[in-house]
Structures are given as C-alpha cells and as structure tokens.
mmCIF file of C-alpha atoms and ligand atoms in Angstrom:
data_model
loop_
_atom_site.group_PDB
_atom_site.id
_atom_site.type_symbol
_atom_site.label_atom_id
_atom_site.label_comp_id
_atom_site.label_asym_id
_atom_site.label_seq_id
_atom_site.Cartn_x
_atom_site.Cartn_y
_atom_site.Cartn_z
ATOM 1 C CA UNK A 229 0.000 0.000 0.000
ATOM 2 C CA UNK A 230 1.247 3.581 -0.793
ATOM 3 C CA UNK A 231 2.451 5.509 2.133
ATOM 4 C CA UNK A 232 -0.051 8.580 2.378
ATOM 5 C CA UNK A 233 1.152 9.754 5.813
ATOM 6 C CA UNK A 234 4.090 9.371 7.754
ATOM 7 C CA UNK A 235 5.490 10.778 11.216
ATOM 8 C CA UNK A 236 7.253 9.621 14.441
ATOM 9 C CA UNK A 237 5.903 8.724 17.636
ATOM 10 C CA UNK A 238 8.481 9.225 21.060
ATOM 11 C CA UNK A 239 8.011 6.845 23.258
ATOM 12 C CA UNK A 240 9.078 8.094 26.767
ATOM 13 C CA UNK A 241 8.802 7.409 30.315
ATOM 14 C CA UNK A 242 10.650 6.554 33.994
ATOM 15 C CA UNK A 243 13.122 3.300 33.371
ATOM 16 C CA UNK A 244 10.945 0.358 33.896
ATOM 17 C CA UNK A 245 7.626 0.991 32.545
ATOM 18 C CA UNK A 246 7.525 -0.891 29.804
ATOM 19 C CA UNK A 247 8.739 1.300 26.822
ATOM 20 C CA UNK A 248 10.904 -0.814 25.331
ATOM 21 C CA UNK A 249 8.117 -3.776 25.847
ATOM 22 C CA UNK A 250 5.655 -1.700 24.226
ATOM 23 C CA UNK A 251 7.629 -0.673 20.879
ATOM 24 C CA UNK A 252 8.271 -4.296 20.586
ATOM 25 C CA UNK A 253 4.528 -5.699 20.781
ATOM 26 C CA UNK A 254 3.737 -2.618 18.733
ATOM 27 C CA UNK A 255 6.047 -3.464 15.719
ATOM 28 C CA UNK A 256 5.105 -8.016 16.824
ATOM 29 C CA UNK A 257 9.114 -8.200 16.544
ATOM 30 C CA UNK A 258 12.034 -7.560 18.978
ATOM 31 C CA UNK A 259 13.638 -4.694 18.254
ATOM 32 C CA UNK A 260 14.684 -3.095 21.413
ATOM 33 C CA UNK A 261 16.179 -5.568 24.230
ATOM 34 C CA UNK A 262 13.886 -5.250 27.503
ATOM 35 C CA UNK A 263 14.770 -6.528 30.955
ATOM 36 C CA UNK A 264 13.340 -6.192 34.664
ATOM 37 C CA UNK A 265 16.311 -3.828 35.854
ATOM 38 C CA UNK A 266 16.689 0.214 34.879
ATOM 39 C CA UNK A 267 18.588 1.260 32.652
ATOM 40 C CA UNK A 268 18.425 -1.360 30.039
ATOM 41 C CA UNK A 269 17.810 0.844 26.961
ATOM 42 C CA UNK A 270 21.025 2.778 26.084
ATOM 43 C CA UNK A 271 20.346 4.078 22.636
ATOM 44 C CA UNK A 272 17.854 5.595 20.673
ATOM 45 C CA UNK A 273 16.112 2.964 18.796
ATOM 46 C CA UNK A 274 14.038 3.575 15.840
ATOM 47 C CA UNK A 275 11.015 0.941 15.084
ATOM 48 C CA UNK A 276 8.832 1.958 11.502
ATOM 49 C CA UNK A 277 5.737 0.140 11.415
ATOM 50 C CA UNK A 278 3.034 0.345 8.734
ATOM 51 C CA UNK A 279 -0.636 0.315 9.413
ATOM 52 C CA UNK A 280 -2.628 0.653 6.520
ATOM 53 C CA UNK A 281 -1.491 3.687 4.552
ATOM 54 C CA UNK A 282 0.517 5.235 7.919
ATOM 55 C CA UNK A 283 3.977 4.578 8.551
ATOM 56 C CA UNK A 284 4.791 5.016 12.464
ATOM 57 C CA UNK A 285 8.314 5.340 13.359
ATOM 58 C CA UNK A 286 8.485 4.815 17.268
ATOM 59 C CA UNK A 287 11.421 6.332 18.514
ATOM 60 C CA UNK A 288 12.633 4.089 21.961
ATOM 61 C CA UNK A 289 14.203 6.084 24.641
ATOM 62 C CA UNK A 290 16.504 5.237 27.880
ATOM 63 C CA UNK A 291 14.950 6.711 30.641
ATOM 64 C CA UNK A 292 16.249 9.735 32.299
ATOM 65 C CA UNK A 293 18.765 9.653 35.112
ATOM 66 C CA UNK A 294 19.143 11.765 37.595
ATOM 67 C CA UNK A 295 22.965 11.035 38.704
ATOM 68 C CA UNK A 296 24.635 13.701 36.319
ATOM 69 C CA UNK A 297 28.628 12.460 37.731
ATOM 70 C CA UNK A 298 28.676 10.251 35.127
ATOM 71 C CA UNK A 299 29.376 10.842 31.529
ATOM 72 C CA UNK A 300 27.161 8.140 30.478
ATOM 73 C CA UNK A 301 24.038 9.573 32.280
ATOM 74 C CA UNK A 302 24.962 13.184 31.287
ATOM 75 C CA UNK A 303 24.988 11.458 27.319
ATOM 76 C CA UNK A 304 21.240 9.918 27.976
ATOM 77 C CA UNK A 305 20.171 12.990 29.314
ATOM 78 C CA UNK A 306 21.164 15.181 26.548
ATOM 79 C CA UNK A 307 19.542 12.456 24.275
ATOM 80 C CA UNK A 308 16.354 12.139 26.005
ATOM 81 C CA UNK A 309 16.242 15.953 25.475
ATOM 82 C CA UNK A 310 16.603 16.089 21.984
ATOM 83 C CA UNK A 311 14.453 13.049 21.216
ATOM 84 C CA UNK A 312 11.196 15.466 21.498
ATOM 85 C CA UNK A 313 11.894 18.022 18.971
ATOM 86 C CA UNK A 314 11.355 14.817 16.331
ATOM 87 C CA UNK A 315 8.366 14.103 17.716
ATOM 88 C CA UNK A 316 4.847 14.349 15.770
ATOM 89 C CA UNK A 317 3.387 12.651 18.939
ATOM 90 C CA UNK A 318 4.766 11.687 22.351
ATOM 91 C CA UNK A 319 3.470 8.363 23.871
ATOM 92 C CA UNK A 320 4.164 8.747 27.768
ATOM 93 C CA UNK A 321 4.205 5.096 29.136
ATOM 94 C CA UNK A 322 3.530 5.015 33.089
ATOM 95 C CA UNK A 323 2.729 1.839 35.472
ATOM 96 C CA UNK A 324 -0.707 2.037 35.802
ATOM 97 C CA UNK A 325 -0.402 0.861 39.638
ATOM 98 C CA UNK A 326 2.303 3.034 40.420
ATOM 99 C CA UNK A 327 2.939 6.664 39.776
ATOM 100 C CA UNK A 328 5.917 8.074 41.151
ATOM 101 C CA UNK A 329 7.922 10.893 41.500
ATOM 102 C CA UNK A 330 10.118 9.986 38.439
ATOM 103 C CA UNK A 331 6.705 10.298 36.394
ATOM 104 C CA UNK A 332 6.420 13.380 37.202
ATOM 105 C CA UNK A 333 9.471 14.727 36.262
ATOM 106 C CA UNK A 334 8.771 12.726 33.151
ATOM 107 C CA UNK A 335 5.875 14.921 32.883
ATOM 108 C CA UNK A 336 7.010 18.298 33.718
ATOM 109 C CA UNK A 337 9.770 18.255 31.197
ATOM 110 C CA UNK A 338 7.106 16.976 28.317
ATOM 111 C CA UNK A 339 4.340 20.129 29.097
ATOM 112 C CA UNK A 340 7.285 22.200 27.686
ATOM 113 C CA UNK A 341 7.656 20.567 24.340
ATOM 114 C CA UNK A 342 3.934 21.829 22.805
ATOM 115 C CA UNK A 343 3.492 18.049 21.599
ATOM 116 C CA UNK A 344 0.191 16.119 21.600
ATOM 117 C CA UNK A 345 1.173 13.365 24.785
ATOM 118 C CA UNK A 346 -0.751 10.266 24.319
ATOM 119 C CA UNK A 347 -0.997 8.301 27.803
ATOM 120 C CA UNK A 348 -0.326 4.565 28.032
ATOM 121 C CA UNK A 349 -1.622 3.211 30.937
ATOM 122 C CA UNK A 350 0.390 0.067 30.844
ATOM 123 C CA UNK A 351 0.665 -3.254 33.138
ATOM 124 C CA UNK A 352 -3.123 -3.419 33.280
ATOM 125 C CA UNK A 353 -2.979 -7.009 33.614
ATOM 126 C CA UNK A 354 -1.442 -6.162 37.544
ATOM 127 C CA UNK A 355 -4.236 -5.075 39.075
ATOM 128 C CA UNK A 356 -6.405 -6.981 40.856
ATOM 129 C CA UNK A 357 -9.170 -5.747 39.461
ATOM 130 C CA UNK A 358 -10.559 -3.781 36.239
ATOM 131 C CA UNK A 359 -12.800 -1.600 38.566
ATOM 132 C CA UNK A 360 -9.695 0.297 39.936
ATOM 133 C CA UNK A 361 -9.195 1.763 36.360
ATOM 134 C CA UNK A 362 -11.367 4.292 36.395
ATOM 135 C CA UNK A 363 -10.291 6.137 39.261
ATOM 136 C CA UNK A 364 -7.180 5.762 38.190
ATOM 137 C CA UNK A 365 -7.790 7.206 34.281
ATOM 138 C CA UNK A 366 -9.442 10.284 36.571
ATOM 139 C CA UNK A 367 -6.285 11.305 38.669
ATOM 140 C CA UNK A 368 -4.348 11.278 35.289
ATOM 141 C CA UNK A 369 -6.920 13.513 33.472
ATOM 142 C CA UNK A 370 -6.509 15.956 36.036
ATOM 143 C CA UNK A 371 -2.568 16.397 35.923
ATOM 144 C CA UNK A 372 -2.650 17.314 32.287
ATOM 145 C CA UNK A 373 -4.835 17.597 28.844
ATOM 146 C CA UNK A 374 -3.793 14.409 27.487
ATOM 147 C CA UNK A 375 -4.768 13.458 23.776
ATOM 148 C CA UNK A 376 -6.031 10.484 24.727
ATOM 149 C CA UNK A 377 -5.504 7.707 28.155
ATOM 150 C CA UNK A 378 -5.004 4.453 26.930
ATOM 151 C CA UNK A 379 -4.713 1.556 29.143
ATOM 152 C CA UNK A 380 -3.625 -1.495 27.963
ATOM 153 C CA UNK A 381 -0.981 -4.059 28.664
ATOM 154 C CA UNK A 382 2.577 -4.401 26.503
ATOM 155 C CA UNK A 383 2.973 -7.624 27.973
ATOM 156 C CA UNK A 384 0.043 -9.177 27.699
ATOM 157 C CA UNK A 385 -0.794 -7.213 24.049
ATOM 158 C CA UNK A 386 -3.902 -6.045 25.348
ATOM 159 C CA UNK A 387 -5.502 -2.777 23.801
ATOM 160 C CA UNK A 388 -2.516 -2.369 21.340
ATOM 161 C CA UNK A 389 -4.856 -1.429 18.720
ATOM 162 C CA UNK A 390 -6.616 1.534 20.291
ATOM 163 C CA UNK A 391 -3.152 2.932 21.102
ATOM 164 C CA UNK A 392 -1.911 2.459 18.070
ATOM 165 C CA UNK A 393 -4.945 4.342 15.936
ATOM 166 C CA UNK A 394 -4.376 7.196 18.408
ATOM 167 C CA UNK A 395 -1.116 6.869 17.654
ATOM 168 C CA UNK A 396 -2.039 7.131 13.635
ATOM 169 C CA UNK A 397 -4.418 10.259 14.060
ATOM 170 C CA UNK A 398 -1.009 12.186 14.966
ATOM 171 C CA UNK A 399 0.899 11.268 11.541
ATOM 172 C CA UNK A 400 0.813 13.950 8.695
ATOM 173 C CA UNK A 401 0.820 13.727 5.246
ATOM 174 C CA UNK A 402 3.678 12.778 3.900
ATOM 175 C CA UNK A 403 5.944 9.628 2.184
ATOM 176 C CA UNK A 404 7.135 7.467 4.051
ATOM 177 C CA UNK A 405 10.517 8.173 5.943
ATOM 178 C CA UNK A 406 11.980 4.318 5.681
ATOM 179 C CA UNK A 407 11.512 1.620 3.253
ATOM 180 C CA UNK A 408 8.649 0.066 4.559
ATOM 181 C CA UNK A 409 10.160 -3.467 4.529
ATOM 182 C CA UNK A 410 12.764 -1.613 7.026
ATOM 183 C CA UNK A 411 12.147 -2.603 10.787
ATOM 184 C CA UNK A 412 14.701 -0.356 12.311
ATOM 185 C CA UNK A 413 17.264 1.992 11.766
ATOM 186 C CA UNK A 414 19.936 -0.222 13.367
ATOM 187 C CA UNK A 415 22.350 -2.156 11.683
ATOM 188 C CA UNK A 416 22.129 -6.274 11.945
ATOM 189 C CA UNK A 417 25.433 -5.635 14.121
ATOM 190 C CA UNK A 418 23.942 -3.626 16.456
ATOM 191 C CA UNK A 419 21.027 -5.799 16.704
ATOM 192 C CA UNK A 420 23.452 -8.240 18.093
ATOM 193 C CA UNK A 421 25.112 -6.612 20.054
ATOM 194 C CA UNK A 422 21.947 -5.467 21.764
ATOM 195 C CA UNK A 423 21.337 -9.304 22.376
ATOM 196 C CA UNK A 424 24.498 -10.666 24.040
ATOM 197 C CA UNK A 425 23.888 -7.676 26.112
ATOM 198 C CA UNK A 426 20.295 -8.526 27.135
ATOM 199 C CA UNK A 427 21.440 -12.218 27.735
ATOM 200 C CA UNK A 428 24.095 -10.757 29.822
ATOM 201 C CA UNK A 429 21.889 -8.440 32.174
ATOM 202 C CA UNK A 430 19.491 -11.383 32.724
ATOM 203 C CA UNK A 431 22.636 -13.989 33.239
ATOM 204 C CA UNK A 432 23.963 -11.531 36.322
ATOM 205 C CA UNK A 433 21.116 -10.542 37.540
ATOM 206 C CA UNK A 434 21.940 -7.918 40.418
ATOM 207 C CA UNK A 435 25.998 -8.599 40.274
ATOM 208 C CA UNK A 436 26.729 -6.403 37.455
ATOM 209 C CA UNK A 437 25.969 -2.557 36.915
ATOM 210 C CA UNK A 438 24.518 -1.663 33.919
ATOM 211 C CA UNK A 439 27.896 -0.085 32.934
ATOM 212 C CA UNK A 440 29.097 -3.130 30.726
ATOM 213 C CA UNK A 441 29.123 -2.715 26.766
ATOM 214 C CA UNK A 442 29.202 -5.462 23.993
ATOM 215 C CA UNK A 443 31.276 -4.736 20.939
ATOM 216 C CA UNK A 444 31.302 -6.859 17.963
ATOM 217 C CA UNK A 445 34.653 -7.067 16.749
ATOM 218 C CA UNK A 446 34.479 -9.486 13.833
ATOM 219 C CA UNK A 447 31.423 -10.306 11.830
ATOM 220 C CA UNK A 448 31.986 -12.896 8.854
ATOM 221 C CA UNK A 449 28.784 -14.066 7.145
ATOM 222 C CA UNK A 450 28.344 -16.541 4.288
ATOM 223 C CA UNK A 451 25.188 -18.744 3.338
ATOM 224 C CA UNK A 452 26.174 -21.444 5.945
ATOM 225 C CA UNK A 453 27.242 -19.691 8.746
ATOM 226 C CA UNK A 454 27.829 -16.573 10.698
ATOM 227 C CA UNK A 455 30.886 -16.066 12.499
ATOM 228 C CA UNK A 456 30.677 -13.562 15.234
ATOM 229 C CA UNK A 457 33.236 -12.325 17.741
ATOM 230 C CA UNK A 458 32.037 -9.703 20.339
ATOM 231 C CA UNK A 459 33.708 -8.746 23.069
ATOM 232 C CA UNK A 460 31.964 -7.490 26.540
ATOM 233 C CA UNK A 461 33.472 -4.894 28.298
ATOM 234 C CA UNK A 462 33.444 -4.601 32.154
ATOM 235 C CA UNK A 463 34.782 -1.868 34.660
ATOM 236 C CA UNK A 464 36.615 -4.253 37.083
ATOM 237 C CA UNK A 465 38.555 -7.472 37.616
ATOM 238 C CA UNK A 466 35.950 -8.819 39.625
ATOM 239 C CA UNK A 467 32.905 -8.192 37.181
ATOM 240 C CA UNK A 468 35.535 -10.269 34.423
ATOM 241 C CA UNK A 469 35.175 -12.989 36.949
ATOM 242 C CA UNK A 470 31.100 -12.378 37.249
ATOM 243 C CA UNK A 471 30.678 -12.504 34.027
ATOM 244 C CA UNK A 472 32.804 -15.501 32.688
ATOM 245 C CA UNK A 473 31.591 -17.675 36.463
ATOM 246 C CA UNK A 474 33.018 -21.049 37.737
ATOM 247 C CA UNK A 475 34.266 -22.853 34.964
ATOM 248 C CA UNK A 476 33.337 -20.390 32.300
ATOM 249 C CA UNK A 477 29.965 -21.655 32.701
ATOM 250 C CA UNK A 478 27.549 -18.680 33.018
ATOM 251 C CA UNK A 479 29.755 -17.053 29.700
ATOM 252 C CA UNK A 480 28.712 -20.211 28.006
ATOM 253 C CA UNK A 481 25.088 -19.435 28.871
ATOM 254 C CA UNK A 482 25.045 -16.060 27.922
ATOM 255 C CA UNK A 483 27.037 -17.265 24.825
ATOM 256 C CA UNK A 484 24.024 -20.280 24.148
ATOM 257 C CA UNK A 485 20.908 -18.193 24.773
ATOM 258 C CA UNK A 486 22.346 -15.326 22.549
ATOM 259 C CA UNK A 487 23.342 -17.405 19.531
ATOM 260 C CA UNK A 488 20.007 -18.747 19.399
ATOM 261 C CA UNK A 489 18.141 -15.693 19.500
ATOM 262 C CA UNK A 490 20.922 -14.107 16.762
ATOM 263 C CA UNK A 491 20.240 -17.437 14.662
ATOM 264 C CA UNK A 492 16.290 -16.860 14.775
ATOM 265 C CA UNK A 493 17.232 -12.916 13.718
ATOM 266 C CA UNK A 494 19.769 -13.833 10.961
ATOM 267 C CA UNK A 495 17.755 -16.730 9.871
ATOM 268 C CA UNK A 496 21.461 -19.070 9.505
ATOM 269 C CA UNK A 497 23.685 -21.079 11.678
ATOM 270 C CA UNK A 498 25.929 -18.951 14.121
ATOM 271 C CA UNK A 499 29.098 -19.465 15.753
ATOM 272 C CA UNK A 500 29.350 -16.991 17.957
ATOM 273 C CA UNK A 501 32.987 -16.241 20.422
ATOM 274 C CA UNK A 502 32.532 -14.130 23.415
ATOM 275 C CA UNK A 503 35.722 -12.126 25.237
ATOM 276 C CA UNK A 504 35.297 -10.431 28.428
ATOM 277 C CA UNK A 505 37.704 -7.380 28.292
ATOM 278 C CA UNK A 506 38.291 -4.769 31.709
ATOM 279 C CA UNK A 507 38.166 -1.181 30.633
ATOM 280 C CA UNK A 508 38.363 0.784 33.609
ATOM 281 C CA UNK A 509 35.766 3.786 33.970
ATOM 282 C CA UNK A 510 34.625 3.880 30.462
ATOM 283 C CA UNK A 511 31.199 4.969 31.289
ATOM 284 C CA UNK A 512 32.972 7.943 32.950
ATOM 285 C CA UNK A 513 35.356 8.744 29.801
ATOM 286 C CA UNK A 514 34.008 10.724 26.780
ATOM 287 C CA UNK A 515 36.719 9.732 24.353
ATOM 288 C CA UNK A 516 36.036 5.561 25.230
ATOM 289 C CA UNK A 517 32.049 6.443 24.571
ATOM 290 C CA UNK A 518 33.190 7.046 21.666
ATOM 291 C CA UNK A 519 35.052 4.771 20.783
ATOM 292 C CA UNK A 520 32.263 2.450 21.570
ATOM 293 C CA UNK A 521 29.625 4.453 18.853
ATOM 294 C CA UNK A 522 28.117 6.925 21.578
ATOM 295 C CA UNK A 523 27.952 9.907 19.890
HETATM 296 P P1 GDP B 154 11.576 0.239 29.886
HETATM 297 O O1 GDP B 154 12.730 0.471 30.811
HETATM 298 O O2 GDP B 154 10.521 1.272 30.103
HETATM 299 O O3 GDP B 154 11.962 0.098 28.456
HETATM 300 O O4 GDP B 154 10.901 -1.150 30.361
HETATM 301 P P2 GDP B 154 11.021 -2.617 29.705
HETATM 302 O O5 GDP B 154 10.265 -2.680 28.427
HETATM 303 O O6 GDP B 154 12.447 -3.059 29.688
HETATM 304 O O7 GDP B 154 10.162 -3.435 30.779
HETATM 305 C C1 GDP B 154 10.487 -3.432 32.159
HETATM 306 C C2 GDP B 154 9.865 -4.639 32.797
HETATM 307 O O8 GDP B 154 8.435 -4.528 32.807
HETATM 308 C C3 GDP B 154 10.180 -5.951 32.074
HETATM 309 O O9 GDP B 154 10.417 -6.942 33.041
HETATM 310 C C4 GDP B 154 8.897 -6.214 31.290
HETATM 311 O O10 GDP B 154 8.708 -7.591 31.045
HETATM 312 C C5 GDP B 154 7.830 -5.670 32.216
HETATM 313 N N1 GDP B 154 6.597 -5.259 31.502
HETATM 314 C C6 GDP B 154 6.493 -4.485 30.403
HETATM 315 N N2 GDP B 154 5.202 -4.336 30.019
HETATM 316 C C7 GDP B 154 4.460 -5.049 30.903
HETATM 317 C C8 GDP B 154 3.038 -5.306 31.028
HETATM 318 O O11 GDP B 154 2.183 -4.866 30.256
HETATM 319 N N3 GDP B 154 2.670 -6.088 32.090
HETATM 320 C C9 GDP B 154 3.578 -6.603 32.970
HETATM 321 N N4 GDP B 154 3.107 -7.348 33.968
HETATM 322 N N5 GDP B 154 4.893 -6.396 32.859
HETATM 323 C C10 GDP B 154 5.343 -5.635 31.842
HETATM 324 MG MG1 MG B 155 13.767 0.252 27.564
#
C-alpha cells in the first residue's frame, strides 16, 4: 500500500515501565532488548511500522537519570532531550499501579515541548481488578490535557490497537521516511550486540551494573554460517570474573541463549565467540564512549 502519511511517535517514560516492551509488541518483533532492571535501553532505537497507509516510526528512549557524575548519564540525558523536537506525537508510558515521583518529572519536562502526549496506561494485567481503572484514568486527566488515556498491557498485548490508531491520528501527510520493509534503523550488528547484552543483564542478575558494553569485533557471514566475535566490556577485575563464572559456565550461557536468538534474527547457523575485556571507567570517559559508537 502507498504511504499517504508518515510521522514519528516518542516513546518516553521513567526506566521500567515498559517502553521498550511496548515498541516491541507494537512493531510483533524484537527490536529493542527489555529486561526487569533500569537502565536497560542505552540508545535511541528507531522501530517503523506500517498500518494501513501510515507509517509510524516509534522512537525508543533510555529513561532519564538523575545522577549527572557520570558521563554516560549526562549522554542519555542530553539524548532524552533532543528526542522530542522529532516528535509528531509523544506516547508517555507510566505503570498504571504506580505513579511516582520519576513520572512526574517525566511529565514536567514533556508540558514544555507543545506536543500532543498520548498516555499509556500500561501493566493493566497487575491489578487486581478492572474496577480500579477508572479512578485511576481520573487522577491522570486531572494532571494534564492528554490526547487520549489508553490503558492497555505491553505484555500481555492487550488494547494495542486503540493505542496504536491514536497513535495514527497524529501522523501527517507525507511519504514514508523508511523503506517500509525496514524494521529499524539499526544495523544487523547492532542488533546483536543489543542481544548478548540482554542475555548478559538477565545472566547476572543484580551482580553487574549496567555499565558493561558489547562490541562486535568481527562479523563474517556466508550462506552457511555466521561467524561472530564480540567482546563485553566490564569496569573491574571482579565483574571479568562475574561474568565468565566457575568454569566459564555462566559465559557459556550467555554465549548459548544469545546465539540462538541471533540465529532466529539472521535466519542461519551462528558461531558466535565471546571475550570479556576490563576497561576501567569507560562509562565515565568521553573519548572511550566514543570509541564504543556513543555519539
Ligand atoms: P523500559 O525500561 O521502560 O523500556 O521497560 P522494559 O520494556 O524493559 O520493561 C520493564 C519490565 O516490565 C520488564 O520486566 C517487562 O517484562 C515488564 N513489563 C512491560 N510491560 C508489561 C506489562 O504490560 N505487564 C507486565 N506485567 N509487565 C510488563
Ligand atoms: Mg527500555
């Protein structure tokens, strides 16, 4: 179908709502890794999805953080910033059980862009009861003029559709911005990436800060098989040892769970090498962020 209209929805919200859940029920593929802690999102993550003659593309965002020492939070804040100038439409995604003060700082900094904010009440399948919804879409009305409330559930793809023709009002006219075969704007290598890293978060649970990085140092494909070397980079001796575990064995997890899920992406045979490297404070050095692609 010819692209008639075409625009890009911001997805926004306090680490841990389900933004990153919610782009990738929206587009049925993942796109954007998700995980139970903070700060899983680093990047910016473009996700174009087509609904009739509309082309969406959702724009995922890290979450803001308030610890400005760092020159890693200092980069995602000066992202998040910029993000909304983009923006045809923001979709503000909040916990529908729990507001907090995160949301609204979320909030305050949003009322100064002059953008229609869509509301996504999300994790509707957590309450006990449907009943306390109502009360709940009420006390949102009153802290600001949304464009619409929305609640539905990433998770459990409930109510995706009403978000996403609210969504659709918001595009204008226009030809499509990607290809629409395109998914994202990221490269298969970054896609990757993105994946031993997820693996890796969910492998060390609460041992490791969200400071480590995955690089992908070699990247040899062919019609058989895809040879991949990435190397993981950690702050400290000690999170080398976390990470690799007695025996090697919880880098051979991480290692198994992400080839699979890189096979399924690819769609061929992977043979995939992890190395666990110690870069000290590279989350707190400009000129290694960049080295690493954080521009
Ligand atoms: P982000 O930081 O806002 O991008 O949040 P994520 O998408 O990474 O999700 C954070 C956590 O919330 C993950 O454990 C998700 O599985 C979970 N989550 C996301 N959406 C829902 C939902 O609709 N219902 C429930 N119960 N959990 C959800
Ligand atoms: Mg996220």
């Amino acid at each position: 179908m010819t692209i008639k209209k075409a625009g890009y929805a911001v997805i926004t919200g306090r680490p841990n709502v389900g933004k990153s859940t919610l782009m990738n029920a929206l587009l049925g593929e993942k796109v954007s890794i998700t995980s139970p802690k903070p700060q899983t999102t680093r990047w910016q993550i473009a996700g174009i999805h087509g609904v009739g003659d509309t082309q969406i593309v959702f724009i995922d965002t890290p979450g803001v953080n308030d610890n400005k020492e760092r020159a890693m939070n200092r980069y995602l804040n000066r992202m998040a910033t910029a993000v909304y100038d983009q923006a045809d439409v923001i979709v503000f995604v909040v916990d529908a059980k729990q507001w907090r003060e995160e949301d609204a700082m979320v909030l305050a900094h949003i009322k100064n862009v002059n953008k229609p904010v869509i509301l996504a009440l999300n994790k509707i399948d957590l309450l006990d009861n449907k009943s306390e919804l109502l009360p709940i879409i009420t006390k949102m009305n009153d802290k600001y003029p949304f464009a619409a409330i929305v609640p539905m559930s990433a998770q459990g793809k409930d109510n995706l559709n009403v978000l996403e023709t609210e969504i659709a009002k918001f595009m204008p006219e226009g030809e499509a911005i990607y290809p629409e075969d395109q998914l994202t704007d990221k490269s298969v290598r970054f896609l990757v990436a993105e994946i031993i890293r997820e693996k890796l978060i969910y492998a060390t649970e609460d041992e490791l800060p969200y400071t480590t990085s995955v690089q992908i140092e070699e990247f040899k494909a062919s019609e058989a098989l895809t040879e991949i070397n990435a190397l993981i980079w950690v702050e400290r001796e000690g999170q080398r040892a976390i990470v690799i575990g007695k025996g090697g064995e919880k880098l051979k997890k991480i290692g198994t769970q992400a080839r699979k899920e890189i096979e399924r992406l690819i769609g061929s045979k992977v043979f995939l090498r992890l190395w666990v490297k110690v870069k000290a404070d590279w989350t707190d050095d400009e000129a290694a962020l960049r080295s690493l692609g954080l521009e």
